[in-house]
Amino acid sequence: MSIRVEEGQGERSLAGGPAHLIELEADFLDDGRFGRRSLEVEAEYVRVVEANGAMAFQMPIQEIKGARNEPLVGGGRLEIVTRKGDIIPVISYSLTVAAKFSEAARGIEQLAKGEPLSINLKVERLRCAKCNRLLPEKDGVCPACVNRGKTLMRISRFLLPYKWFAIALAALSLTTTLNNLVPPYIQGKLIGEVFEKKTHLPTLWSFIGVWFGIAVLGTAVNITRDRLVAKLAGNIAGDLRAAVYRAVEFLQLNFFDKKQVGAISSRVTSDTDRVWGFLVDGLPYLLLNGLTLIGVIVFLLVIQPIMALIILIPVPLVVAIGIKFWRPMSQMFHRVGQKWARFHIHLNESLHGIRVVKAFAKEDTEFAKFQQRNHELRDAGVRADSHWFTIFGAMMFCTTMGTILCWAVGGYFITQGRLSLSQFWMMQAYLGLVYGPLQWFAQVNNWFSRAMAGADRIFEIMDMDKESYGDPGKKFPIRGEVKFENVRFGYDKSNPVLKGIAFTAAPGEMIGLVGKSGAGKSTTINLICRFYEPDAGSIKIDGIDYKDIALQDLRNQIGIVLQEPFLFNGTIADNIAYGKPGASFDEILAASKAANAHNFILGKPDGYDSMVGEKGSKLSGGERQRVSIARAILHDPRILILDEATSSVDVETEKQIQEAIGRLIKGRTTFAIAHRLSTLRNASRLVVLEKGEIAEIGTHEELMEKKGVFYKLVETQTAINEIIGIGAGG
Ligand code: ADP
């Protein structure tokens, strides 16, 4: 028996090792209380063992037919179906480990069927495996543990095209440092040579002249440097955004099932922005402040080493405070960020649902929920800010201590004749230059971590599996035969949605997909479009496994008209021509006429140039559908998908849409899902799905005569239609 268990406690080898193929700890007892018990699966037995080692359950695999997961409140229960058909509850667990137990059920089923064990006990991580901190998102990157060096190296690759910019920048930073260091020296000299001696006016003017010159030069250098930084960072951020967006576009759809759109778009926006922010405001100052700090300390030591050592005593204190408090500080700010996110999500949701809120007069309830998040945000903010101001105050106190020490020790050295007034001035001016960069360094660590975590999330997307588009040069003109060969598929592999679908659609045939909600109709269509690929079995187009057809080529020949057609914000003409950019106006016109859209479009103030609004919101549902039909007609696909294309419109519009669809499907292999079964009368054949399996296939008449599943569906619908008073659909 071959065994493949990906990552997790279930990893065991049969040869020579302990015989547990799967070993999982559950956290619920049968009565719903928390408590530890383990599920142990061996080649021959399934067992449940209590925390004290007592055996709570045991059953030989050969008596087992299958296993399933029964959802319960707050968790679930693993149940075994015996060969006799009994259902036996085995072990209960909480939601935290539910995913593992669903894999375990799959594993038991595989063993029961004598199949090789192939399960994945990997679960989404909520905490960092290294430091156990809560991750910003499931399976996300831990900002504290990200390998900063490696990530920085990778970002620096984005710098390569602009390497001369970067070199110029470094050189200019060096100049700026010198500019910062010179004025205190001049001031000291002025005090010593001019103020104290009260003579030598020409010396005064020459010093002032040099100072002025340096100021002018310094300003010019600063402006040039900042402009360079803006250009460099802007370009790199632009390149990063483009790279992430490109990567996101080609990601497999299952990635989008797991992540919310907001989380994905934040990688394109805030993560790149974070990297940009650090490149603009962080990186250049790293060099500048580092050089300044070194320069200042050298100057101080040269002028009066003993005094320098004394007045620098508070420096390690500032560093220590920075190191000690920065981590809790950053966690607090991180929490504020999370509270902001929760606040935003709630605000967005309640504003989107404002009609429902008003309709149910739930303003007070919504306000209470709002206030809860608002207060959480307030409290987290107040805590973080108070903490920060305290730390900042302590740091400022150290700075003041340094200044007081400087005056005390300086005064003492002056009275002892070991320091001139001019030297004192330089010392205190240079000391003033120490603390700025120091405080900056205390913060930059955190800033740097966050930027690197952002960069890491960006790279994570870039490194993810992409859809294999195949060789785009290879063209495969499709005739239109689509053959499902024993296709099995589940969004989550442990939970198959399609269980062995097999049928063939001849070129030009219209197949109606019917079945109750959740039967797997949309999933079948998702597979035809190759948004997902079968876990087992294959889909063949004109006799060729569709995985061997270049993806772009395949999708170019498939057209979709969705129940809720998605239009992009632009003109009606742009939307019709979406699938065929550069289409002539005559072509657009012909498509729109065939889609019965021409007349309503002419009625719009700007005709074909009318803007459709965000997601097509300025058009009615029926209008959007006809625009999307026109789009499909112009696209001219060989295989057509109609997903509930005729719902929620008035009778007249529906007639027009039906006519348009009649024209659209001519000569194309069509797969149509319609809720109203009557609208599928024109279908060549109907494939009736039930719980992911084909229950029946045949023409409308055949299936009605058969009086099977389809007949029952029609009957139910007719009854419902009668109840709601619209009569049995024509
Ligand atoms: P139908 O179109 O017949 O109503 P679907 O194909 O949409 O059914 O759904 C079949 C099953 O797959 C349902 O149980 C549904 O919850 C599940 N499902 C559909 N889409 C997803 C998805 N993106 N991720 C996980 N499960 C899904």
mmCIF file of N, CA and C and ligand atoms in Angstrom, residues 257 491-492 497 515-524 526 532 673 689, ligand 1:
data_model
loop_
_atom_site.group_PDB
_atom_site.id
_atom_site.type_symbol
_atom_site.label_atom_id
_atom_site.label_comp_id
_atom_site.label_asym_id
_atom_site.label_seq_id
_atom_site.Cartn_x
_atom_site.Cartn_y
_atom_site.Cartn_z
ATOM 1 N N ASP A 257 -11.100 31.710 -3.689
ATOM 2 C CA ASP A 257 -12.143 31.153 -2.823
ATOM 3 C C ASP A 257 -11.750 31.318 -1.368
ATOM 4 N N TYR A 491 -14.044 21.355 -4.210
ATOM 5 C CA TYR A 491 -13.291 22.594 -3.938
ATOM 6 C C TYR A 491 -12.303 22.313 -2.831
ATOM 7 N N ASP A 492 -12.810 21.514 -1.873
ATOM 8 C CA ASP A 492 -11.953 21.008 -0.829
ATOM 9 C C ASP A 492 -11.889 19.509 -1.149
ATOM 10 N N VAL A 497 -17.626 17.374 -4.723
ATOM 11 C CA VAL A 497 -18.874 18.021 -5.138
ATOM 12 C C VAL A 497 -19.400 17.305 -6.386
ATOM 13 N N GLY A 515 -31.026 20.486 -11.636
ATOM 14 C CA GLY A 515 -30.827 19.840 -10.339
ATOM 15 C C GLY A 515 -31.119 20.849 -9.259
ATOM 16 N N LYS A 516 -31.274 20.327 -8.052
ATOM 17 C CA LYS A 516 -31.571 21.225 -6.939
ATOM 18 C C LYS A 516 -30.386 22.142 -6.698
ATOM 19 N N SER A 517 -30.624 23.170 -5.928
ATOM 20 C CA SER A 517 -29.541 24.070 -5.574
ATOM 21 C C SER A 517 -28.464 23.283 -4.819
ATOM 22 N N GLY A 518 -27.221 23.479 -5.215
ATOM 23 C CA GLY A 518 -26.125 22.768 -4.553
ATOM 24 C C GLY A 518 -25.817 21.419 -5.173
ATOM 25 N N ALA A 519 -26.525 21.074 -6.292
ATOM 26 C CA ALA A 519 -26.324 19.756 -6.906
ATOM 27 C C ALA A 519 -24.993 19.675 -7.646
ATOM 28 N N GLY A 520 -24.466 20.835 -8.057
ATOM 29 C CA GLY A 520 -23.169 20.829 -8.739
ATOM 30 C C GLY A 520 -23.216 21.386 -10.149
ATOM 31 N N LYS A 521 -24.287 22.130 -10.462
ATOM 32 C CA LYS A 521 -24.427 22.664 -11.821
ATOM 33 C C LYS A 521 -23.335 23.699 -12.122
ATOM 34 N N SER A 522 -23.226 24.687 -11.221
ATOM 35 C CA SER A 522 -22.223 25.739 -11.455
ATOM 36 C C SER A 522 -20.819 25.150 -11.426
ATOM 37 N N THR A 523 -20.636 24.146 -10.589
ATOM 38 C CA THR A 523 -19.316 23.524 -10.506
ATOM 39 C C THR A 523 -18.963 22.856 -11.833
ATOM 40 N N THR A 524 -19.958 22.180 -12.446
ATOM 41 C CA THR A 524 -19.726 21.559 -13.753
ATOM 42 C C THR A 524 -19.251 22.611 -14.743
ATOM 43 N N ASN A 526 -17.871 25.527 -14.012
ATOM 44 C CA ASN A 526 -16.535 26.002 -13.624
ATOM 45 C C ASN A 526 -15.452 25.088 -14.175
ATOM 46 N N TYR A 532 -11.347 25.452 -12.595
ATOM 47 C CA TYR A 532 -10.806 24.408 -11.727
ATOM 48 C C TYR A 532 -10.593 23.200 -12.624
ATOM 49 N N ILE A 673 -27.778 26.585 -17.548
ATOM 50 C CA ILE A 673 -28.429 26.312 -16.266
ATOM 51 C C ILE A 673 -29.607 27.269 -16.201
ATOM 52 N N LEU A 689 -28.617 16.588 -12.380
ATOM 53 C CA LEU A 689 -27.631 16.291 -11.346
ATOM 54 C C LEU A 689 -28.311 16.157 -10.002
HETATM 55 P P1 ADP B 1 -25.517 24.466 -8.026
HETATM 56 O O1 ADP B 1 -24.972 25.313 -9.109
HETATM 57 O O2 ADP B 1 -26.112 23.187 -8.539
HETATM 58 O O3 ADP B 1 -26.492 25.179 -7.144
HETATM 59 P P2 ADP B 1 -22.838 24.446 -7.063
HETATM 60 O O4 ADP B 1 -22.080 23.771 -8.144
HETATM 61 O O5 ADP B 1 -22.770 25.917 -7.011
HETATM 62 O O6 ADP B 1 -24.344 23.966 -7.089
HETATM 63 O O7 ADP B 1 -22.383 23.904 -5.657
HETATM 64 C C1 ADP B 1 -22.183 22.543 -5.375
HETATM 65 C C2 ADP B 1 -21.573 22.443 -3.982
HETATM 66 O O8 ADP B 1 -20.289 23.008 -3.985
HETATM 67 C C3 ADP B 1 -22.375 23.185 -2.938
HETATM 68 O O9 ADP B 1 -22.386 22.375 -1.789
HETATM 69 C C4 ADP B 1 -21.599 24.440 -2.694
HETATM 70 O O10 ADP B 1 -21.717 24.843 -1.360
HETATM 71 C C5 ADP B 1 -20.182 24.004 -2.994
HETATM 72 N N1 ADP B 1 -19.399 25.133 -3.549
HETATM 73 C C6 ADP B 1 -19.710 25.868 -4.622
HETATM 74 N N2 ADP B 1 -18.753 26.777 -4.883
HETATM 75 C C7 ADP B 1 -17.794 26.609 -3.936
HETATM 76 C C8 ADP B 1 -16.537 27.232 -3.669
HETATM 77 N N3 ADP B 1 -16.059 28.216 -4.428
HETATM 78 N N4 ADP B 1 -15.833 26.777 -2.609
HETATM 79 C C9 ADP B 1 -16.291 25.777 -1.847
HETATM 80 N N5 ADP B 1 -17.458 25.152 -2.057
HETATM 81 C C10 ADP B 1 -18.214 25.545 -3.084
#
